Tab-separated table of C-alpha atoms in Angstrom:
chain	number	residue	atom	x	y	z
A	8	MET	CA	12.101	-21.198	-8.747
A	9	SER	CA	15.516	-20.472	-7.226
A	10	GLU	CA	16.434	-17.004	-6.069
A	11	GLU	CA	19.087	-16.704	-8.835
A	12	ALA	CA	16.340	-17.015	-11.414
A	13	VAL	CA	14.567	-13.867	-10.261
A	14	THR	CA	15.799	-11.023	-12.436
A	15	ILE	CA	15.042	-7.329	-12.416
A	16	LYS	CA	12.677	-8.023	-15.333
A	17	ASP	CA	10.779	-10.478	-13.105
A	18	TRP	CA	10.426	-7.748	-10.477
A	19	LEU	CA	9.235	-5.288	-13.127
A	20	ASP	CA	6.751	-7.814	-14.535
A	21	ALA	CA	5.358	-8.267	-11.011
A	22	VAL	CA	5.107	-4.489	-10.602
A	23	VAL	CA	3.302	-4.111	-13.938
A	24	SER	CA	0.914	-6.956	-13.099
A	25	SER	CA	0.157	-5.472	-9.670
A	26	SER	CA	-0.328	-2.021	-11.198
A	27	LYS	CA	-2.796	-3.370	-13.725
A	28	ASP	CA	-4.728	-5.030	-10.904
A	29	LEU	CA	-4.657	-1.847	-8.839
A	30	ALA	CA	-5.856	0.202	-11.831
A	31	SER	CA	-8.880	-2.017	-12.389
A	32	THR	CA	-9.847	-2.303	-8.714
A	33	ALA	CA	-8.790	0.757	-6.701
A	34	LEU	CA	-8.839	3.206	-9.624
A	35	GLY	CA	-11.661	1.730	-11.694
A	36	ILE	CA	-9.498	1.867	-14.823
A	37	ASP	CA	-9.530	-1.186	-17.093
A	38	ASP	CA	-7.752	0.633	-19.935
A	39	PHE	CA	-4.147	-0.229	-19.019
A	40	GLU	CA	-1.364	-0.296	-21.594
A	41	VAL	CA	2.385	-0.883	-21.384
A	42	ILE	CA	3.951	1.677	-23.725
A	43	SER	CA	7.630	0.784	-23.434
A	44	ILE	CA	10.281	-0.901	-21.313
A	45	ARG	CA	13.578	0.964	-20.868
A	46	GLU	CA	16.640	1.105	-18.686
A	47	ASP	CA	17.637	4.756	-18.908
A	48	PRO	CA	16.801	6.948	-15.908
A	49	ALA	CA	13.546	8.832	-16.040
A	50	LYS	CA	13.613	12.547	-16.636
A	51	ASP	CA	12.612	14.831	-13.782
A	52	VAL	CA	9.384	13.502	-12.337
A	53	GLU	CA	7.499	13.133	-9.088
A	54	SER	CA	8.088	9.639	-7.685
A	55	ALA	CA	6.955	7.589	-4.729
A	56	PHE	CA	9.425	4.850	-3.813
A	57	ILE	CA	9.134	1.963	-1.406
A	58	ALA	CA	11.905	-0.429	-0.437
A	59	LEU	CA	11.573	-4.201	-0.415
A	60	VAL	CA	14.528	-5.601	1.459
A	61	GLY	CA	15.444	-9.090	2.534
A	62	GLU	CA	18.362	-11.502	2.647
A	63	GLN	CA	17.794	-12.537	-0.960
A	64	ALA	CA	16.896	-9.225	-2.536
A	65	SER	CA	17.110	-5.466	-2.145
A	66	VAL	CA	14.966	-3.463	-4.529
A	67	GLN	CA	13.037	-0.244	-4.586
A	68	ILE	CA	9.787	0.078	-6.470
A	69	GLY	CA	8.802	3.474	-7.807
A	70	VAL	CA	5.633	5.023	-9.192
A	71	ALA	CA	6.419	8.176	-11.150
A	72	SER	CA	4.550	10.732	-13.204
A	73	SER	CA	4.426	14.420	-13.939
A	74	THR	CA	2.991	16.806	-11.360
A	75	GLU	CA	-0.283	16.773	-13.298
A	76	GLY	CA	-0.188	12.971	-13.636
A	77	CYS	CA	0.296	12.526	-9.877
A	78	GLN	CA	-2.623	14.883	-9.247
A	79	GLN	CA	-4.790	12.808	-11.618
A	80	LEU	CA	-3.666	9.568	-9.991
A	81	ALA	CA	-4.495	10.874	-6.518
A	82	ARG	CA	-7.868	12.286	-7.593
A	83	THR	CA	-8.790	9.002	-9.248
A	84	LEU	CA	-7.761	6.962	-6.183
A	85	LEU	CA	-9.961	9.182	-4.025
A	86	ALA	CA	-12.841	8.994	-6.556
A	87	MET	CA	-13.070	12.784	-6.685
A	88	GLU	CA	-15.597	14.595	-8.842
A	89	PRO	CA	-14.282	16.750	-11.737
A	90	ASP	CA	-15.542	19.961	-10.117
A	91	GLU	CA	-13.697	19.342	-6.839
A	92	GLU	CA	-10.609	21.466	-6.206
A	93	ASP	CA	-7.130	20.087	-6.822
A	94	LEU	CA	-5.524	18.267	-3.929
A	95	ALA	CA	-2.770	19.916	-1.931
A	96	GLU	CA	0.796	18.711	-2.500
A	97	ASP	CA	0.931	16.701	0.743
A	98	GLU	CA	-2.332	14.969	-0.141
A	99	VAL	CA	-0.970	14.021	-3.571
A	100	THR	CA	2.250	12.781	-1.968
A	101	ASP	CA	0.300	10.627	0.478
A	102	ALA	CA	-1.972	9.198	-2.233
A	103	VAL	CA	0.799	8.336	-4.699
A	104	GLY	CA	2.778	6.832	-1.810
A	105	GLU	CA	-0.207	4.643	-1.019
A	106	VAL	CA	-0.397	3.560	-4.670
A	107	ALA	CA	3.265	2.495	-4.423
A	108	ASN	CA	2.533	0.756	-1.110
A	109	ILE	CA	-0.340	-1.274	-2.545
A	110	ILE	CA	1.706	-2.293	-5.579
A	111	ALA	CA	4.679	-3.229	-3.393
A	112	GLY	CA	2.462	-5.328	-1.126
A	113	GLN	CA	1.198	-7.361	-4.054
A	114	VAL	CA	4.726	-7.743	-5.408
A	115	LYS	CA	5.875	-8.990	-1.982
A	116	THR	CA	3.103	-11.587	-1.974
A	117	GLU	CA	3.963	-12.703	-5.525
A	118	MET	CA	7.662	-12.968	-4.700
A	119	ALA	CA	6.910	-14.950	-1.523
A	120	GLU	CA	5.434	-17.607	-3.797
A	121	LYS	CA	8.880	-17.775	-5.424
A	122	SER	CA	10.516	-18.149	-1.982
A	123	ILE	CA	11.833	-14.580	-2.023
A	124	SER	CA	11.150	-13.056	1.382
A	125	VAL	CA	11.319	-9.274	1.775
A	126	ASN	CA	10.105	-6.644	4.196
A	127	LEU	CA	8.409	-3.461	3.049
A	128	GLY	CA	9.605	-0.016	4.000
A	129	ILE	CA	7.578	3.154	4.365
A	130	PRO	CA	6.883	5.094	1.122
A	131	ILE	CA	9.097	8.099	0.384
A	132	PHE	CA	8.329	10.807	-2.176
A	133	LEU	CA	10.968	12.327	-4.427
A	134	HIS	CA	11.123	15.214	-6.871
A	135	GLY	CA	13.740	14.879	-9.619
A	136	HIS	CA	15.389	12.002	-11.413
A	137	VAL	CA	16.875	8.703	-10.326
A	138	LYS	CA	20.663	8.493	-10.101
A	139	VAL	CA	21.868	4.960	-10.744
A	140	THR	CA	25.219	3.948	-9.246
A	141	GLU	CA	27.434	1.084	-10.456
A	142	GLU	CA	25.963	-1.223	-7.824
A	143	MET	CA	22.414	-0.569	-8.984
A	144	GLU	CA	20.329	-1.654	-11.924
A	145	LEU	CA	17.272	0.211	-13.143
A	146	MET	CA	14.388	-0.925	-15.320
A	147	ILE	CA	11.340	1.155	-16.150
A	148	ALA	CA	7.950	0.376	-17.674
A	149	ASP	CA	6.131	3.363	-19.110
A	150	VAL	CA	2.439	2.619	-18.884
A	151	ARG	CA	-0.854	4.353	-19.426
A	152	MET	CA	-3.663	3.991	-16.879
A	153	GLY	CA	-6.626	5.389	-18.743
A	154	SER	CA	-5.392	8.868	-19.666
A	155	ILE	CA	-2.764	8.968	-16.914
A	156	PRO	CA	0.850	8.407	-18.004
A	157	VAL	CA	2.796	6.571	-15.304
A	158	SER	CA	6.327	5.198	-15.131
A	159	LEU	CA	6.860	2.109	-12.988
A	160	LEU	CA	10.431	1.747	-11.783
A	161	VAL	CA	12.438	-1.063	-10.254
A	162	LEU	CA	15.802	-0.163	-8.791
A	163	GLU	CA	17.782	-3.225	-7.752
A	164	ASN	CA	20.692	-2.869	-5.380
A	165	HIS	CA	23.328	-5.511	-6.096
A	166	SER	CA	25.557	-4.549	-3.165
A	167	GLY	CA	23.245	-6.307	-0.745
A	168	ALA	CA	23.036	-3.219	1.420
A	169	THR	CA	19.788	-1.684	2.471
A	170	PRO	CA	18.886	1.080	-0.013
A	171	ASN	CA	18.370	4.534	1.439
B	28	MET	CA	-21.304	0.676	16.692
B	29	LYS	CA	-17.925	2.349	16.637
B	30	ILE	CA	-15.128	1.514	14.174
B	31	LEU	CA	-11.523	2.666	14.548
B	32	VAL	CA	-9.548	2.970	11.297
B	33	VAL	CA	-5.771	2.873	11.827
B	34	ASP	CA	-3.491	3.766	8.924
B	35	ASP	CA	-0.565	6.166	8.535
B	36	SER	CA	-1.946	7.229	5.144
B	37	LYS	CA	-4.722	9.812	5.295
B	38	THR	CA	-5.664	8.760	1.776
B	39	MET	CA	-6.161	5.164	2.843
B	40	ARG	CA	-8.185	6.182	5.889
B	41	MET	CA	-10.479	8.119	3.524
B	42	ILE	CA	-10.744	5.121	1.189
B	43	VAL	CA	-11.579	2.780	4.077
B	44	ARG	CA	-14.296	5.207	5.223
B	45	ARG	CA	-15.686	5.345	1.660
B	46	THR	CA	-15.646	1.558	1.359
B	47	LEU	CA	-17.430	1.205	4.697
B	48	ARG	CA	-20.201	3.448	3.320
B	49	GLN	CA	-20.320	1.471	0.055
B	50	ALA	CA	-20.536	-1.770	2.020
B	51	GLY	CA	-23.570	-0.479	3.913
B	52	TYR	CA	-21.854	0.459	7.164
B	53	GLY	CA	-22.202	4.221	6.745
B	54	SER	CA	-24.339	4.582	9.853
B	55	HIS	CA	-21.555	3.435	12.168
B	56	ALA	CA	-19.344	5.980	13.922
B	57	VAL	CA	-15.816	5.980	12.516
B	58	GLU	CA	-12.723	7.277	14.299
B	59	GLU	CA	-9.164	7.433	12.964
B	60	SER	CA	-5.625	6.940	14.220
B	61	ALA	CA	-2.398	7.396	12.259
B	62	ASN	CA	-0.325	4.681	13.945
B	63	GLY	CA	-0.481	1.893	16.504
B	64	LYS	CA	0.559	4.076	19.409
B	65	GLU	CA	-2.246	6.571	18.771
B	66	ALA	CA	-4.641	3.691	18.245
B	67	LEU	CA	-3.760	2.060	21.577
B	68	ASP	CA	-4.600	5.284	23.406
B	69	SER	CA	-7.804	5.672	21.376
B	70	ILE	CA	-8.924	2.091	22.050
B	71	LYS	CA	-8.407	2.539	25.785
B	72	ALA	CA	-10.335	5.813	25.748
B	73	SER	CA	-13.243	5.071	23.438
B	74	HIS	CA	-13.621	1.266	23.354
B	75	PRO	CA	-14.434	0.733	19.654
B	76	ASP	CA	-16.384	-2.339	18.549
B	77	LEU	CA	-14.015	-3.022	15.668
B	78	VAL	CA	-10.474	-1.970	14.763
B	79	LEU	CA	-9.451	-1.956	11.073
B	80	CYS	CA	-5.689	-1.650	11.118
B	81	ASP	CA	-2.861	-1.298	8.610
B	82	TRP	CA	0.164	-3.517	9.239
B	83	ASN	CA	3.124	-1.424	8.167
B	84	MET	CA	3.194	1.892	10.065
B	85	PRO	CA	5.764	4.087	11.827
B	86	GLU	CA	5.869	4.437	15.635
B	87	MET	CA	4.009	1.189	16.351
B	88	ASN	CA	2.963	-1.179	13.573
B	89	GLY	CA	-0.297	-3.110	13.415
B	90	LEU	CA	1.096	-6.372	14.737
B	91	GLU	CA	2.764	-4.588	17.661
B	92	LEU	CA	-0.576	-2.928	18.429
B	93	LEU	CA	-2.367	-6.274	18.385
B	94	GLN	CA	0.274	-7.765	20.689
B	95	ALA	CA	0.064	-4.747	23.024
B	96	LEU	CA	-3.707	-5.185	23.264
B	97	LYS	CA	-3.221	-8.853	24.090
B	98	ALA	CA	-0.563	-8.051	26.718
B	99	GLU	CA	-2.874	-5.550	28.389
B	100	GLU	CA	-5.796	-7.969	28.142
B	101	ILE	CA	-7.893	-5.525	26.122
B	102	CYS	CA	-10.521	-7.415	24.137
B	103	VAL	CA	-11.557	-5.792	20.861
B	104	ASN	CA	-12.537	-7.139	17.447
B	105	PHE	CA	-9.456	-6.595	15.304
B	106	GLY	CA	-8.844	-7.016	11.579
B	107	PHE	CA	-5.963	-6.044	9.334
B	108	VAL	CA	-6.449	-3.956	6.176
B	109	THR	CA	-3.028	-4.028	4.609
B	110	SER	CA	-1.138	-4.072	1.342
B	111	GLU	CA	0.662	-7.273	2.335
B	112	GLY	CA	-0.990	-10.661	2.393
B	113	THR	CA	1.570	-13.454	2.437
B	114	ASP	CA	0.622	-16.799	3.974
B	115	GLU	CA	3.128	-16.150	6.758
B	116	MET	CA	1.509	-12.809	7.630
B	117	ARG	CA	-1.981	-14.320	7.580
B	118	SER	CA	-0.824	-17.025	9.978
B	119	THR	CA	0.876	-14.496	12.240
B	120	ALA	CA	-2.236	-12.304	12.235
B	121	SER	CA	-4.477	-15.224	13.099
B	122	GLU	CA	-2.136	-16.581	15.805
B	123	ASN	CA	-2.193	-13.164	17.468
B	124	GLY	CA	-5.962	-12.984	17.475
B	125	ALA	CA	-6.864	-11.005	14.338
B	126	LEU	CA	-10.263	-11.963	12.944
B	127	PHE	CA	-9.299	-11.369	9.306
B	128	LEU	CA	-6.739	-9.861	6.984
B	129	ILE	CA	-8.034	-7.817	4.030
B	130	THR	CA	-5.472	-6.966	1.380
B	131	LYS	CA	-5.406	-3.694	-0.537
B	132	PRO	CA	-6.834	-3.014	-3.048
B	133	PHE	CA	-10.170	-4.155	-1.675
B	134	THR	CA	-13.818	-3.913	-2.648
B	135	ALA	CA	-17.057	-3.235	-0.760
B	136	ASP	CA	-17.959	-6.899	-1.288
B	137	VAL	CA	-14.856	-8.007	0.608
B	138	PHE	CA	-15.718	-5.607	3.440
B	139	GLN	CA	-19.240	-7.060	3.612
B	140	GLU	CA	-17.877	-10.603	3.690
B	141	LYS	CA	-15.275	-9.976	6.406
B	142	LEU	CA	-16.977	-7.297	8.507
B	143	GLY	CA	-20.511	-8.649	8.258
B	144	PRO	CA	-20.151	-11.290	10.990
B	145	VAL	CA	-18.696	-8.669	13.356
B	146	LEU	CA	-21.041	-5.761	12.678
B	147	SER	CA	-24.312	-7.579	12.116
């Protein structure tokens, strides 16, 4: 496949596929459903983003949910018992960042098979909503991992510059 | 035996510890470092039998750590546990002396398969 053939939808499909794999392995959740695909920015959420940047592509992959959803995601990743206390904010941030990191790693591997070479950045955690500029394109898959609602985001930078 | 887990994510260090227990290696002593630089100091000080190291970390990444160990002629069993697993990275890891590269997410079975020959 040529690099021109890889669209933002291809990136999102790779993210969804990796997320489904992560849900069944790291989270022990086989009940994974894609609710909707949209292009409008998410409302205020907690998001972990990781950049995948190379000569042929510059995208950021995001994993977003509500504060409660992020807590659930982190607790599930850590296999915590229901009676254990909620995680502190920095622990949730670290865990959701690691979820984004694992997904991004699988996406990188999948894209390498399509001759798209990218390097991964370090996860960053954001509170709020995504602002899309004219040089960017956004696509979001709203999914459900068990009872946890999660939005998977791909933000593609068409300027060729490294996203920040 | 002593195992050093190197990852900038505390969450992932906890998951690696849990998976070690699930894989039957719970009796081994486990130490942690948050990046390659910390790990290099720890390896020099405590001489672990096995290093399980993330690739992508701030300060000093996993590959830089492996190359630093080689440059200083420090012999230690070294394997990557990382989210990235392209053919190129596997080749690079192997060329630099890594015994294996485990990609996240992983299972206890994979740990048994890769760590077994080192820890048995």
